[in-house]
PDB file of C-alpha atoms in Angstrom:
ATOM      1  CA  MET A1253      11.212  -2.336   7.002  1.00  0.00           C
ATOM      2  CA  HIS A1254      10.762   1.308   6.105  1.00  0.00           C
ATOM      3  CA  LYS A1255       9.625   3.757   8.782  1.00  0.00           C
ATOM      4  CA  ASP A1256       6.289   4.318   6.802  1.00  0.00           C
ATOM      5  CA  ALA A1257       5.197   0.909   6.569  1.00  0.00           C
ATOM      6  CA  ILE A1258       1.724  -0.198   6.815  1.00  0.00           C
ATOM      7  CA  THR A1259       0.421  -3.488   8.284  1.00  0.00           C
ATOM      8  CA  ILE A1260      -2.627  -5.069   6.824  1.00  0.00           C
ATOM      9  CA  ALA A1261      -4.076  -7.990   9.233  1.00  0.00           C
ATOM     10  CA  LEU A1262      -5.156 -11.002   7.067  1.00  0.00           C
ATOM     11  CA  PRO A1263      -6.682 -13.477   9.676  1.00  0.00           C
ATOM     12  CA  SER A1264      -7.137 -17.352   9.014  1.00  0.00           C
ATOM     13  CA  LEU A1265      -5.482 -16.596   5.397  1.00  0.00           C
ATOM     14  CA  ILE A1266      -4.699 -20.260   4.913  1.00  0.00           C
ATOM     15  CA  HIS A1267      -8.129 -21.496   5.570  1.00  0.00           C
ATOM     16  CA  ARG A1268      -9.515 -18.944   3.284  1.00  0.00           C
ATOM     17  CA  ILE A1269      -7.431 -19.154   0.202  1.00  0.00           C
ATOM     18  CA  GLY A1270      -4.958 -22.457   1.006  1.00  0.00           C
ATOM     19  CA  ARG A1271      -1.193 -22.952   1.601  1.00  0.00           C
ATOM     20  CA  GLU A1272      -0.320 -23.119  -2.242  1.00  0.00           C
ATOM     21  CA  SER A1273      -1.765 -19.805  -2.794  1.00  0.00           C
ATOM     22  CA  VAL A1274      -0.398 -18.273   0.121  1.00  0.00           C
ATOM     23  CA  ASN A1275       3.186 -19.228  -0.997  1.00  0.00           C
ATOM     24  CA  GLN A1276       2.795 -17.852  -4.201  1.00  0.00           C
ATOM     25  CA  ALA A1277       1.472 -14.614  -2.818  1.00  0.00           C
ATOM     26  CA  LYS A1278       4.516 -14.685  -0.453  1.00  0.00           C
ATOM     27  CA  VAL A1279       6.768 -14.596  -3.790  1.00  0.00           C
ATOM     28  CA  ILE A1280       4.798 -12.133  -5.287  1.00  0.00           C
ATOM     29  CA  ALA A1281       5.126  -9.973  -2.007  1.00  0.00           C
ATOM     30  CA  THR A1282       8.770 -10.402  -1.611  1.00  0.00           C
ATOM     31  CA  LYS A1283       9.142  -9.387  -5.588  1.00  0.00           C
ATOM     32  CA  HIS A1284       7.621  -6.169  -4.562  1.00  0.00           C
ATOM     33  CA  GLY A1285       9.419  -5.223  -1.320  1.00  0.00           C
ATOM     34  CA  CYS A1286       6.767  -6.289   1.096  1.00  0.00           C
ATOM     35  CA  GLU A1287       6.704  -9.177   3.670  1.00  0.00           C
ATOM     36  CA  LEU A1288       3.860 -11.500   3.946  1.00  0.00           C
ATOM     37  CA  LYS A1289       4.201 -13.543   7.287  1.00  0.00           C
ATOM     38  CA  ARG A1290       2.365 -15.416  10.266  1.00  0.00           C
ATOM     39  CA  VAL A1291       1.783 -13.185  13.326  1.00  0.00           C
ATOM     40  CA  ARG A1292       3.779 -15.067  15.943  1.00  0.00           C
ATOM     41  CA  ARG A1293       2.258 -18.689  15.973  1.00  0.00           C
ATOM     42  CA  SER A1294      -1.102 -17.804  15.292  1.00  0.00           C
ATOM     43  CA  ARG A1295      -3.256 -18.543  12.357  1.00  0.00           C
ATOM     44  CA  ASN A1296      -3.431 -14.833  11.448  1.00  0.00           C
ATOM     45  CA  TRP A1297      -1.028 -13.437   8.962  1.00  0.00           C
ATOM     46  CA  SER A1298      -0.132  -9.725   8.133  1.00  0.00           C
ATOM     47  CA  LEU A1299       1.155  -7.902   4.909  1.00  0.00           C
ATOM     48  CA  VAL A1300       3.971  -5.472   6.041  1.00  0.00           C
ATOM     49  CA  GLY A1301       5.149  -2.668   3.633  1.00  0.00           C
ATOM     50  CA  GLU A1302       5.066   0.646   2.141  1.00  0.00           C
ATOM     51  CA  ALA A1303       1.640   1.627   0.843  1.00  0.00           C
ATOM     52  CA  ILE A1304       2.839   2.288  -2.959  1.00  0.00           C
ATOM     53  CA  LYS A1305       4.750  -1.172  -2.595  1.00  0.00           C
ATOM     54  CA  VAL A1306       1.713  -2.728  -1.333  1.00  0.00           C
ATOM     55  CA  GLN A1307      -0.361  -1.266  -4.069  1.00  0.00           C
ATOM     56  CA  SER A1308       1.835  -2.512  -6.936  1.00  0.00           C
ATOM     57  CA  PHE A1309       1.632  -5.959  -5.005  1.00  0.00           C
ATOM     58  CA  ASN A1310      -1.923  -5.699  -5.254  1.00  0.00           C
ATOM     59  CA  THR A1311      -2.021  -5.159  -8.749  1.00  0.00           C
ATOM     60  CA  GLN A1312       0.292  -8.285  -9.543  1.00  0.00           C
ATOM     61  CA  LEU A1313      -2.098 -10.172  -7.315  1.00  0.00           C
ATOM     62  CA  LYS A1314      -5.224  -9.232  -9.596  1.00  0.00           C
ATOM     63  CA  SER A1315      -3.095 -10.112 -12.977  1.00  0.00           C
ATOM     64  CA  ALA A1316      -1.821 -13.283 -11.243  1.00  0.00           C
ATOM     65  CA  SER A1317      -5.599 -14.112 -10.582  1.00  0.00           C
ATOM     66  CA  LEU A1318      -6.609 -13.471 -14.236  1.00  0.00           C
ATOM     67  CA  LYS A1319      -3.932 -15.682 -15.618  1.00  0.00           C
ATOM     68  CA  SER A1320      -4.450 -18.507 -12.665  1.00  0.00           C
ATOM     69  CA  SER A1321      -7.791 -18.754 -13.929  1.00  0.00           C
ATOM     70  CA  ILE A1322      -6.597 -19.241 -17.502  1.00  0.00           C
ATOM     71  CA  LEU A1323      -4.091 -21.821 -16.411  1.00  0.00           C
ATOM     72  CA  LYS A1324      -6.657 -23.364 -13.748  1.00  0.00           C
ATOM     73  CA  SER A1325      -3.827 -23.976 -11.037  1.00  0.00           C
ATOM     74  CA  ILE A1326      -5.326 -22.081  -8.341  1.00  0.00           C
ATOM     75  CA  SER A1327      -8.730 -20.696  -8.093  1.00  0.00           C
ATOM     76  CA  GLN A1328      -9.599 -17.008  -9.106  1.00  0.00           C
ATOM     77  CA  GLU A1329     -11.055 -16.391  -5.513  1.00  0.00           C
ATOM     78  CA  SER A1330      -8.349 -17.159  -3.797  1.00  0.00           C
ATOM     79  CA  PHE A1331      -6.268 -14.260  -5.045  1.00  0.00           C
ATOM     80  CA  GLY A1332      -9.562 -12.192  -5.164  1.00  0.00           C
ATOM     81  CA  TYR A1333     -10.331 -12.662  -1.233  1.00  0.00           C
ATOM     82  CA  LEU A1334      -6.476 -11.202  -0.800  1.00  0.00           C
ATOM     83  CA  SER A1335      -6.840  -8.442  -3.167  1.00  0.00           C
ATOM     84  CA  LYS A1336     -10.345  -7.256  -1.829  1.00  0.00           C
ATOM     85  CA  LYS A1337      -8.639  -6.960   1.765  1.00  0.00           C
ATOM     86  CA  ILE A1338      -5.767  -5.086   0.346  1.00  0.00           C
ATOM     87  CA  GLU A1339      -8.046  -2.698  -1.303  1.00  0.00           C
ATOM     88  CA  ILE A1340      -9.976  -2.268   1.677  1.00  0.00           C
ATOM     89  CA  ALA A1341      -6.971  -1.666   4.059  1.00  0.00           C
ATOM     90  CA  LEU A1342      -5.674   0.737   1.415  1.00  0.00           C
ATOM     91  CA  LEU A1343      -8.510   3.241   1.771  1.00  0.00           C
ATOM     92  CA  ASP A1344      -7.195   3.997   5.285  1.00  0.00           C
ATOM     93  CA  HIS A1345      -3.710   4.963   3.730  1.00  0.00           C
ATOM     94  CA  ALA A1346      -4.834   6.767   0.669  1.00  0.00           C
ATOM     95  CA  ASP A1347      -2.676   9.699   1.857  1.00  0.00           C
ATOM     96  CA  LYS A1348       0.765   7.463   1.621  1.00  0.00           C
ATOM     97  CA  LEU A1349      -0.279   6.504  -1.879  1.00  0.00           C
ATOM     98  CA  GLU A1350       0.078  10.157  -3.223  1.00  0.00           C
ATOM     99  CA  PRO A1351       3.871  11.411  -4.033  1.00  0.00           C
ATOM    100  CA  LEU A1352       4.884  14.178  -1.610  1.00  0.00           C
ATOM    101  CA  GLU A1353       5.529  16.966  -4.347  1.00  0.00           C
ATOM    102  CA  ALA A1354       1.738  16.004  -5.532  1.00  0.00           C
ATOM    103  CA  LYS A1355       0.505  15.857  -2.023  1.00  0.00           C
ATOM    104  CA  LEU A1356       2.169  19.376  -1.352  1.00  0.00           C
ATOM    105  CA  ILE A1357       0.809  21.177  -4.286  1.00  0.00           C
ATOM    106  CA  ARG A1358      -2.621  19.571  -3.524  1.00  0.00           C
ATOM    107  CA  LEU A1359      -2.501  21.073   0.066  1.00  0.00           C
ATOM    108  CA  ILE A1360      -1.452  24.611  -1.315  1.00  0.00           C
ATOM    109  CA  THR A1361      -4.335  24.764  -4.028  1.00  0.00           C
ATOM    110  CA  GLU A1362      -7.048  23.436  -1.678  1.00  0.00           C
ATOM    111  CA  THR A1363      -6.269  26.052   0.789  1.00  0.00           C
ATOM    112  CA  PRO A1364      -3.935  28.789  -0.421  1.00  0.00           C
ATOM    113  CA  SER A1365      -3.451  30.378   2.786  1.00  0.00           C
ATOM    114  CA  ILE A1366      -1.617  27.676   4.342  1.00  0.00           C
ATOM    115  CA  THR A1367       1.665  28.351   6.041  1.00  0.00           C
ATOM    116  CA  LEU A1368       4.987  26.687   5.158  1.00  0.00           C
ATOM    117  CA  ALA A1369       5.418  25.491   8.687  1.00  0.00           C
ATOM    118  CA  GLU A1370       1.858  24.035   8.458  1.00  0.00           C
ATOM    119  CA  LEU A1371       2.730  22.191   5.258  1.00  0.00           C
ATOM    120  CA  ILE A1372       6.027  21.034   7.026  1.00  0.00           C
ATOM    121  CA  GLN A1373       4.108  19.848   9.942  1.00  0.00           C
ATOM    122  CA  LEU A1374       0.947  18.229   7.705  1.00  0.00           C
ATOM    123  CA  THR A1375       3.814  16.321   5.316  1.00  0.00           C
ATOM    124  CA  GLN A1376       7.043  15.777   7.066  1.00  0.00           C
ATOM    125  CA  CYS A1377       8.752  17.732   4.134  1.00  0.00           C
ATOM    126  CA  THR A1378      11.891  19.924   4.332  1.00  0.00           C
ATOM    127  CA  GLU A1379      11.561  23.810   3.942  1.00  0.00           C
ATOM    128  CA  VAL A1380      13.046  23.537   0.895  1.00  0.00           C
ATOM    129  CA  GLN A1381      10.515  21.075  -0.582  1.00  0.00           C
ATOM    130  CA  ALA A1382       7.633  23.154   0.530  1.00  0.00           C
ATOM    131  CA  ARG A1383       9.001  26.077  -0.941  1.00  0.00           C
ATOM    132  CA  THR A1384       9.510  24.330  -4.259  1.00  0.00           C
ATOM    133  CA  ALA A1385       5.942  23.321  -3.920  1.00  0.00           C
ATOM    134  CA  ARG A1386       4.408  26.685  -3.435  1.00  0.00           C
ATOM    135  CA  PHE A1387       6.480  27.801  -6.521  1.00  0.00           C
ATOM    136  CA  GLU A1388       5.422  25.238  -8.487  1.00  0.00           C
ATOM    137  CA  ALA A1389       1.666  25.770  -7.470  1.00  0.00           C
ATOM    138  CA  ASP A1390       1.945  29.454  -8.224  1.00  0.00           C
ATOM    139  CA  THR A1391       3.218  28.934 -11.360  1.00  0.00           C
ATOM    140  CA  TRP A1392       0.319  26.835 -12.486  1.00  0.00           C
TER     141      TRP A1392
END
C-alpha cells in the first residue's frame, strides 16, 4: 500500500452486513484501489487505502446501495452501515482528502505570514511546490 494509506477498523463486519455484502464490497474496494480484509484470524475487518480512494469507494458503495435496493439482492442497510463507518473515519483524515496544491494555497491565504519552511514542514511538499503555491496565492 501507499505510504499515505489509512486504515479503518470495521469490527464484526460479517455479523453486521452479511457474507454476500462483504464479498461484493471487497470487489468494489479492489476496483477503487483499496483493500477490505480480515484482521488476522479475528472476526474484525479493516479497510486500507489512500484517503481519496477510500472516499471514491464510499461514493460507489452509496450508489451500489441505491441500486441494490431496486434489485432487492442486498438490503439497503448493509452498505449503509459500511458507508456510515467509512464517513465517520474519513472525518479524522479530512486533511488527506484535499489535493496538495489546494492545501498549500489554503494555508497561505489563512496565514499570509507563513514561511516556506513552515509550509514544507506542515505538508511534506517540496520547496518548488511551496514557492509555486505562494505565487498562485499572491495572484489571486
